[in-house]
Amino acid sequence: MKGPSNRYMGCAVVVVLAMTTCGVCGLSMSRELVQFRRFSNTTPGTRVEAVVREATVLGFERRPANDLGPDDAGIERLELVKPNYPPVGPWHLRVFHVDGGVTSVTTWIPD
């Protein structure tokens, strides 16, 4: 009795590894998306440094060119971006703050 060929077994191993890798990457991206969306629930008054530190740990980079100075109400905007590989694209955090305390955080994923 003859078993499966080496070619068949090699293809089966490649398919199983590809599916496993895809599954692990999908779970990881889902976890990161949940953490990203959680920023929109940041409590007003939280220190800006704490939000920036947490975002940096998650892979976000500050984009000073997109920061805006104070508006008429004295609110400043800080922009953090996490580059992601295609097809996902970058994730943006816009941190609005006054005197070092967060007023709100907006999460944004461009279309």
Short mmCIF file of N, CA, C and O in Angstrom, two decimals:
data_model
loop_
_atom_site.label_atom_id
_atom_site.label_comp_id
_atom_site.label_asym_id
_atom_site.label_seq_id
_atom_site.Cartn_x
_atom_site.Cartn_y
_atom_site.Cartn_z
N MET A 1 0.84 -1.18 0.00
CA MET A 1 0.00 0.00 0.00
C MET A 1 0.89 1.24 0.00
O MET A 1 1.80 1.37 0.79
N LYS A 2 0.57 2.15 -0.87
CA LYS A 2 1.38 3.34 -1.04
C LYS A 2 0.65 4.54 -0.43
O LYS A 2 -0.54 4.73 -0.61
N GLY A 3 1.39 5.40 0.32
CA GLY A 3 0.82 6.59 0.96
C GLY A 3 0.85 7.78 0.02
O GLY A 3 1.19 7.67 -1.15
N PRO A 4 0.53 8.94 0.56
CA PRO A 4 0.54 10.16 -0.26
C PRO A 4 1.96 10.49 -0.73
O PRO A 4 2.93 10.21 -0.05
N SER A 5 2.05 11.11 -1.88
CA SER A 5 3.36 11.45 -2.44
C SER A 5 4.00 12.58 -1.64
O SER A 5 3.35 13.33 -0.93
N ASN A 6 5.30 12.72 -1.79
CA ASN A 6 6.04 13.79 -1.12
C ASN A 6 5.56 15.16 -1.61
O ASN A 6 5.50 16.11 -0.84
N ARG A 7 5.24 15.26 -2.87
CA ARG A 7 4.76 16.52 -3.44
C ARG A 7 3.43 16.91 -2.78
O ARG A 7 3.24 18.07 -2.41
N TYR A 8 2.53 15.95 -2.63
CA TYR A 8 1.24 16.21 -2.00
C TYR A 8 1.45 16.65 -0.55
O TYR A 8 0.83 17.61 -0.09
N MET A 9 2.30 15.98 0.19
CA MET A 9 2.55 16.31 1.59
C MET A 9 3.19 17.70 1.70
O MET A 9 2.86 18.47 2.61
N GLY A 10 4.09 18.03 0.79
CA GLY A 10 4.71 19.36 0.80
C GLY A 10 3.69 20.45 0.57
O GLY A 10 3.70 21.48 1.25
N CYS A 11 2.80 20.24 -0.39
CA CYS A 11 1.74 21.21 -0.66
C CYS A 11 0.80 21.35 0.54
O CYS A 11 0.39 22.46 0.90
N ALA A 12 0.47 20.23 1.16
CA ALA A 12 -0.40 20.26 2.33
C ALA A 12 0.23 21.05 3.47
O ALA A 12 -0.44 21.85 4.13
N VAL A 13 1.53 20.87 3.69
CA VAL A 13 2.23 21.61 4.74
C VAL A 13 2.22 23.11 4.44
O VAL A 13 1.97 23.94 5.32
N VAL A 14 2.47 23.49 3.21
CA VAL A 14 2.47 24.90 2.82
C VAL A 14 1.09 25.51 3.04
O VAL A 14 0.96 26.62 3.57
N VAL A 15 0.04 24.80 2.65
CA VAL A 15 -1.32 25.31 2.81
C VAL A 15 -1.67 25.48 4.30
O VAL A 15 -2.21 26.52 4.70
N VAL A 16 -1.33 24.50 5.11
CA VAL A 16 -1.61 24.59 6.55
C VAL A 16 -0.84 25.74 7.18
O VAL A 16 -1.40 26.52 7.97
N LEU A 17 0.43 25.91 6.83
CA LEU A 17 1.21 27.03 7.37
C LEU A 17 0.65 28.38 6.93
O LEU A 17 0.58 29.32 7.72
N ALA A 18 0.24 28.48 5.67
CA ALA A 18 -0.33 29.73 5.18
C ALA A 18 -1.63 30.07 5.90
O ALA A 18 -1.86 31.22 6.30
N MET A 19 -2.49 29.08 6.09
CA MET A 19 -3.75 29.30 6.79
C MET A 19 -3.50 29.69 8.25
O MET A 19 -4.17 30.58 8.77
N THR A 20 -2.55 29.05 8.90
CA THR A 20 -2.23 29.36 10.29
C THR A 20 -1.69 30.78 10.41
O THR A 20 -2.10 31.54 11.28
N THR A 21 -0.78 31.14 9.52
CA THR A 21 -0.21 32.48 9.53
C THR A 21 -1.29 33.52 9.30
O THR A 21 -1.34 34.55 9.99
N CYS A 22 -2.17 33.27 8.36
CA CYS A 22 -3.26 34.19 8.06
C CYS A 22 -4.17 34.35 9.28
O CYS A 22 -4.58 35.46 9.62
N GLY A 23 -4.48 33.26 9.93
CA GLY A 23 -5.33 33.30 11.12
C GLY A 23 -4.69 34.07 12.26
O GLY A 23 -5.34 34.90 12.91
N VAL A 24 -3.41 33.83 12.50
CA VAL A 24 -2.70 34.53 13.58
C VAL A 24 -2.63 36.02 13.28
O VAL A 24 -2.86 36.86 14.15
N CYS A 25 -2.32 36.38 12.04
CA CYS A 25 -2.26 37.79 11.65
C CYS A 25 -3.63 38.45 11.79
O CYS A 25 -3.73 39.60 12.24
N GLY A 26 -4.68 37.75 11.41
CA GLY A 26 -6.03 38.29 11.54
C GLY A 26 -6.41 38.54 12.98
O GLY A 26 -6.99 39.57 13.32
N LEU A 27 -6.09 37.59 13.87
CA LEU A 27 -6.38 37.77 15.30
C LEU A 27 -5.57 38.92 15.88
O LEU A 27 -6.09 39.73 16.66
N SER A 28 -4.32 39.02 15.49
CA SER A 28 -3.47 40.10 15.97
C SER A 28 -4.01 41.46 15.52
O SER A 28 -4.08 42.40 16.32
N MET A 29 -4.41 41.57 14.27
CA MET A 29 -4.94 42.83 13.75
C MET A 29 -6.26 43.18 14.44
O MET A 29 -6.50 44.35 14.76
N SER A 30 -7.09 42.18 14.73
CA SER A 30 -8.34 42.44 15.43
C SER A 30 -8.07 42.98 16.83
O SER A 30 -8.73 43.91 17.29
N ARG A 31 -7.10 42.40 17.50
CA ARG A 31 -6.73 42.84 18.84
C ARG A 31 -6.22 44.28 18.81
O ARG A 31 -6.59 45.12 19.63
N GLU A 32 -5.37 44.59 17.83
CA GLU A 32 -4.84 45.95 17.69
C GLU A 32 -5.95 46.95 17.37
O GLU A 32 -5.93 48.08 17.85
N LEU A 33 -6.93 46.54 16.57
CA LEU A 33 -8.04 47.42 16.23
C LEU A 33 -8.87 47.74 17.47
O LEU A 33 -9.28 48.89 17.67
N VAL A 34 -9.09 46.76 18.33
CA VAL A 34 -9.83 46.99 19.57
C VAL A 34 -9.07 47.99 20.45
O VAL A 34 -9.65 48.92 21.00
N GLN A 35 -7.75 47.80 20.56
CA GLN A 35 -6.94 48.73 21.35
C GLN A 35 -6.97 50.12 20.74
O GLN A 35 -7.03 51.12 21.47
N PHE A 36 -6.94 50.21 19.43
CA PHE A 36 -7.00 51.50 18.74
C PHE A 36 -8.32 52.20 19.03
O PHE A 36 -8.35 53.38 19.39
N ARG A 37 -9.43 51.50 18.88
CA ARG A 37 -10.75 52.10 19.10
C ARG A 37 -10.95 52.51 20.57
O ARG A 37 -11.72 53.42 20.85
N ARG A 38 -10.24 51.84 21.47
CA ARG A 38 -10.36 52.15 22.89
C ARG A 38 -9.89 53.58 23.21
O ARG A 38 -10.34 54.19 24.18
N PHE A 39 -9.02 54.13 22.38
CA PHE A 39 -8.54 55.50 22.61
C PHE A 39 -9.68 56.51 22.59
O PHE A 39 -9.60 57.54 23.26
N SER A 40 -10.73 56.25 21.83
CA SER A 40 -11.85 57.21 21.77
C SER A 40 -12.61 57.28 23.09
O SER A 40 -13.40 58.19 23.29
N ASN A 41 -12.35 56.33 24.00
CA ASN A 41 -12.98 56.35 25.32
C ASN A 41 -12.06 56.92 26.39
O ASN A 41 -12.29 56.73 27.58
N THR A 42 -11.02 57.64 25.99
CA THR A 42 -10.08 58.23 26.93
C THR A 42 -10.82 59.25 27.81
O THR A 42 -11.56 60.10 27.31
N THR A 43 -10.60 59.15 29.09
CA THR A 43 -11.26 60.03 30.05
C THR A 43 -10.71 61.45 29.93
O THR A 43 -9.49 61.64 29.94
N PRO A 44 -11.58 62.45 29.79
CA PRO A 44 -11.10 63.83 29.75
C PRO A 44 -10.28 64.14 31.00
O PRO A 44 -10.62 63.73 32.11
N GLY A 45 -9.20 64.87 30.80
CA GLY A 45 -8.31 65.20 31.92
C GLY A 45 -7.09 64.30 32.00
O GLY A 45 -6.14 64.62 32.71
N THR A 46 -7.11 63.18 31.28
CA THR A 46 -5.95 62.30 31.24
C THR A 46 -4.77 63.09 30.69
O THR A 46 -4.93 63.89 29.77
N ARG A 47 -3.59 62.85 31.24
CA ARG A 47 -2.41 63.56 30.77
C ARG A 47 -2.08 63.17 29.33
O ARG A 47 -2.16 62.01 28.97
N VAL A 48 -1.74 64.16 28.51
CA VAL A 48 -1.40 63.93 27.11
C VAL A 48 -0.21 62.97 27.02
O VAL A 48 -0.19 62.08 26.17
N GLU A 49 0.76 63.13 27.90
CA GLU A 49 1.95 62.28 27.88
C GLU A 49 1.59 60.81 28.05
O GLU A 49 2.20 59.93 27.43
N ALA A 50 0.59 60.52 28.89
CA ALA A 50 0.17 59.13 29.10
C ALA A 50 -0.44 58.55 27.83
O ALA A 50 -0.17 57.39 27.47
N VAL A 51 -1.25 59.32 27.13
CA VAL A 51 -1.87 58.86 25.89
C VAL A 51 -0.81 58.65 24.82
O VAL A 51 -0.80 57.62 24.12
N VAL A 52 0.13 59.59 24.70
CA VAL A 52 1.20 59.48 23.71
C VAL A 52 2.07 58.27 24.01
O VAL A 52 2.44 57.52 23.11
N ARG A 53 2.40 58.05 25.27
CA ARG A 53 3.23 56.90 25.66
C ARG A 53 2.54 55.58 25.29
O ARG A 53 3.16 54.70 24.70
N GLU A 54 1.26 55.47 25.61
CA GLU A 54 0.52 54.24 25.29
C GLU A 54 0.42 54.03 23.78
O GLU A 54 0.58 52.92 23.28
N ALA A 55 0.18 55.11 23.04
CA ALA A 55 0.08 55.00 21.58
C ALA A 55 1.43 54.62 20.97
O ALA A 55 1.49 53.81 20.03
N THR A 56 2.52 55.15 21.51
CA THR A 56 3.85 54.82 21.00
C THR A 56 4.16 53.34 21.21
O THR A 56 4.72 52.70 20.32
N VAL A 57 3.75 52.80 22.33
CA VAL A 57 3.95 51.37 22.59
C VAL A 57 3.21 50.53 21.56
O VAL A 57 3.68 49.47 21.15
N LEU A 58 2.07 51.02 21.10
CA LEU A 58 1.26 50.29 20.11
C LEU A 58 1.72 50.54 18.68
O LEU A 58 1.11 50.05 17.74
N GLY A 59 2.78 51.33 18.48
CA GLY A 59 3.33 51.53 17.15
C GLY A 59 2.94 52.83 16.47
O GLY A 59 3.21 53.02 15.29
N PHE A 60 2.32 53.76 17.19
CA PHE A 60 1.94 55.04 16.61
C PHE A 60 3.15 55.98 16.61
O PHE A 60 4.00 55.92 17.49
N GLU A 61 3.18 56.85 15.61
CA GLU A 61 4.24 57.84 15.48
C GLU A 61 3.61 59.22 15.45
O GLU A 61 2.56 59.42 14.85
N ARG A 62 4.27 60.16 16.10
CA ARG A 62 3.74 61.53 16.11
C ARG A 62 4.03 62.21 14.77
O ARG A 62 5.11 62.05 14.21
N ARG A 63 3.05 62.95 14.28
CA ARG A 63 3.18 63.70 13.03
C ARG A 63 3.08 65.19 13.36
O ARG A 63 2.01 65.78 13.29
N PRO A 64 4.19 65.81 13.76
CA PRO A 64 4.14 67.23 14.14
C PRO A 64 3.60 68.14 13.05
O PRO A 64 3.00 69.17 13.34
N ALA A 65 3.80 67.79 11.80
CA ALA A 65 3.30 68.63 10.69
C ALA A 65 1.78 68.74 10.72
O ALA A 65 1.22 69.72 10.22
N ASN A 66 1.10 67.75 11.30
CA ASN A 66 -0.36 67.75 11.34
C ASN A 66 -0.91 68.32 12.65
O ASN A 66 -2.12 68.41 12.81
N ASP A 67 -0.03 68.68 13.59
CA ASP A 67 -0.48 69.27 14.84
C ASP A 67 -1.02 70.67 14.58
O ASP A 67 -0.50 71.41 13.74
N LEU A 68 -2.05 71.03 15.30
CA LEU A 68 -2.62 72.37 15.17
C LEU A 68 -2.46 73.10 16.50
O LEU A 68 -2.65 72.52 17.57
N GLY A 69 -2.13 74.38 16.41
CA GLY A 69 -2.03 75.20 17.61
C GLY A 69 -3.40 75.43 18.21
O GLY A 69 -4.41 74.94 17.70
N PRO A 70 -3.45 76.23 19.26
CA PRO A 70 -4.74 76.44 19.94
C PRO A 70 -5.76 77.14 19.05
O PRO A 70 -5.42 78.04 18.30
N ASP A 71 -7.00 76.70 19.17
CA ASP A 71 -8.09 77.37 18.47
C ASP A 71 -8.61 78.49 19.39
O ASP A 71 -7.99 78.83 20.39
N ASP A 72 -9.76 79.03 19.08
CA ASP A 72 -10.32 80.13 19.88
C ASP A 72 -10.59 79.73 21.33
O ASP A 72 -10.54 80.56 22.22
N ALA A 73 -10.86 78.46 21.56
CA ALA A 73 -11.13 77.97 22.91
C ALA A 73 -9.86 77.50 23.62
O ALA A 73 -9.91 77.05 24.76
N GLY A 74 -8.70 77.60 22.94
CA GLY A 74 -7.44 77.19 23.55
C GLY A 74 -7.14 75.71 23.40
O GLY A 74 -6.21 75.19 24.02
N ILE A 75 -7.92 75.00 22.59
CA ILE A 75 -7.73 73.56 22.41
C ILE A 75 -6.71 73.31 21.30
O ILE A 75 -6.83 73.85 20.22
N GLU A 76 -5.72 72.49 21.61
CA GLU A 76 -4.70 72.12 20.63
C GLU A 76 -4.94 70.70 20.15
O GLU A 76 -5.55 69.89 20.85
N ARG A 77 -4.42 70.39 18.95
CA ARG A 77 -4.58 69.03 18.40
C ARG A 77 -3.20 68.43 18.15
O ARG A 77 -2.32 69.06 17.58
N LEU A 78 -3.07 67.19 18.57
CA LEU A 78 -1.86 66.41 18.36
C LEU A 78 -2.26 65.21 17.51
O LEU A 78 -3.27 64.56 17.78
N GLU A 79 -1.50 64.92 16.47
CA GLU A 79 -1.84 63.80 15.58
C GLU A 79 -0.80 62.69 15.70
O GLU A 79 0.40 62.94 15.63
N LEU A 80 -1.30 61.47 15.87
CA LEU A 80 -0.46 60.27 15.91
C LEU A 80 -0.95 59.32 14.83
O LEU A 80 -2.15 59.16 14.64
N VAL A 81 -0.01 58.70 14.11
CA VAL A 81 -0.37 57.81 13.01
C VAL A 81 0.34 56.48 13.16
O VAL A 81 1.52 56.43 13.49
N LYS A 82 -0.40 55.40 12.93
CA LYS A 82 0.20 54.07 12.91
C LYS A 82 0.15 53.55 11.48
O LYS A 82 -0.93 53.31 10.94
N PRO A 83 1.33 53.39 10.87
CA PRO A 83 1.33 52.83 9.52
C PRO A 83 1.02 51.34 9.58
O PRO A 83 1.51 50.64 10.45
N ASN A 84 0.17 50.87 8.72
CA ASN A 84 -0.15 49.45 8.61
C ASN A 84 0.11 48.99 7.18
O ASN A 84 0.06 49.78 6.25
N TYR A 85 0.38 47.72 7.05
CA TYR A 85 0.61 47.17 5.72
C TYR A 85 -0.70 47.06 4.95
O TYR A 85 -1.76 46.89 5.54
N PRO A 86 -0.65 47.20 3.62
CA PRO A 86 -1.86 47.03 2.82
C PRO A 86 -2.45 45.64 3.05
O PRO A 86 -1.70 44.73 3.32
N PRO A 87 -3.69 45.48 3.01
CA PRO A 87 -4.74 46.39 2.56
C PRO A 87 -5.32 47.24 3.68
O PRO A 87 -6.27 47.96 3.46
N VAL A 88 -4.76 47.19 4.89
CA VAL A 88 -5.35 47.89 6.04
C VAL A 88 -5.19 49.40 5.95
O VAL A 88 -6.15 50.13 6.08
N GLY A 89 -4.00 49.90 5.75
CA GLY A 89 -3.77 51.34 5.68
C GLY A 89 -3.54 51.94 7.06
O GLY A 89 -3.69 51.27 8.08
N PRO A 90 -3.19 53.22 7.11
CA PRO A 90 -2.83 53.86 8.37
C PRO A 90 -4.03 54.13 9.27
O PRO A 90 -5.15 54.30 8.81
N TRP A 91 -3.76 54.17 10.59
CA TRP A 91 -4.74 54.54 11.60
C TRP A 91 -4.30 55.85 12.21
O TRP A 91 -3.12 56.05 12.49
N HIS A 92 -5.23 56.76 12.44
CA HIS A 92 -4.91 58.08 12.98
C HIS A 92 -5.58 58.29 14.34
O HIS A 92 -6.74 57.94 14.51
N LEU A 93 -4.83 58.89 15.25
CA LEU A 93 -5.37 59.35 16.53
C LEU A 93 -5.23 60.86 16.55
O LEU A 93 -4.14 61.39 16.29
N ARG A 94 -6.31 61.53 16.83
CA ARG A 94 -6.26 62.98 17.00
C ARG A 94 -6.59 63.28 18.45
O ARG A 94 -7.70 63.04 18.91
N VAL A 95 -5.58 63.77 19.15
CA VAL A 95 -5.70 64.04 20.58
C VAL A 95 -5.91 65.54 20.76
O VAL A 95 -5.03 66.34 20.43
N PHE A 96 -7.05 65.91 21.26
CA PHE A 96 -7.35 67.31 21.55
C PHE A 96 -7.08 67.56 23.02
O PHE A 96 -7.53 66.79 23.88
N HIS A 97 -6.33 68.63 23.32
CA HIS A 97 -5.93 68.85 24.71
C HIS A 97 -5.80 70.33 25.04
O HIS A 97 -5.63 71.17 24.16
N VAL A 98 -5.89 70.61 26.34
CA VAL A 98 -5.72 71.96 26.87
C VAL A 98 -4.83 71.84 28.10
O VAL A 98 -5.11 71.03 28.99
N ASP A 99 -3.77 72.63 28.16
CA ASP A 99 -2.87 72.67 29.32
C ASP A 99 -2.40 71.28 29.75
O ASP A 99 -2.34 70.97 30.94
N GLY A 100 -2.11 70.40 28.79
CA GLY A 100 -1.58 69.08 29.10
C GLY A 100 -2.62 68.03 29.46
O GLY A 100 -2.29 66.88 29.70
N GLY A 101 -3.90 68.41 29.50
CA GLY A 101 -4.98 67.46 29.80
C GLY A 101 -5.83 67.21 28.57
O GLY A 101 -6.22 68.14 27.86
N VAL A 102 -6.12 65.95 28.31
CA VAL A 102 -6.90 65.57 27.13
C VAL A 102 -8.35 66.02 27.29
O VAL A 102 -8.95 65.86 28.35
N THR A 103 -8.89 66.62 26.23
CA THR A 103 -10.33 66.92 26.22
C THR A 103 -11.09 65.82 25.48
O THR A 103 -12.18 65.46 25.87
N SER A 104 -10.48 65.30 24.40
CA SER A 104 -11.08 64.17 23.67
C SER A 104 -10.04 63.56 22.74
O SER A 104 -9.04 64.19 22.41
N VAL A 105 -10.32 62.32 22.33
CA VAL A 105 -9.47 61.63 21.36
C VAL A 105 -10.38 61.09 20.27
O VAL A 105 -11.38 60.45 20.55
N THR A 106 -10.01 61.38 19.03
CA THR A 106 -10.77 60.91 17.88
C THR A 106 -9.95 59.87 17.15
O THR A 106 -8.77 60.09 16.88
N THR A 107 -10.55 58.72 16.84
CA THR A 107 -9.89 57.71 16.04
C THR A 107 -10.41 57.86 14.61
O THR A 107 -11.57 58.10 14.39
N TRP A 108 -9.50 57.70 13.65
CA TRP A 108 -9.86 57.90 12.26
C TRP A 108 -9.08 56.94 11.38
O TRP A 108 -7.87 56.83 11.49
N ILE A 109 -9.80 56.25 10.51
CA ILE A 109 -9.20 55.35 9.51
C ILE A 109 -9.63 55.87 8.14
O ILE A 109 -10.81 55.83 7.81
N PRO A 110 -8.68 56.40 7.34
CA PRO A 110 -9.06 56.91 6.02
C PRO A 110 -9.63 55.80 5.13
O PRO A 110 -9.24 54.65 5.24
N ASP A 111 -10.53 56.18 4.26
CA ASP A 111 -11.13 55.21 3.33
C ASP A 111 -10.18 54.82 2.26
O ASP A 111 -9.40 55.38 1.72
#
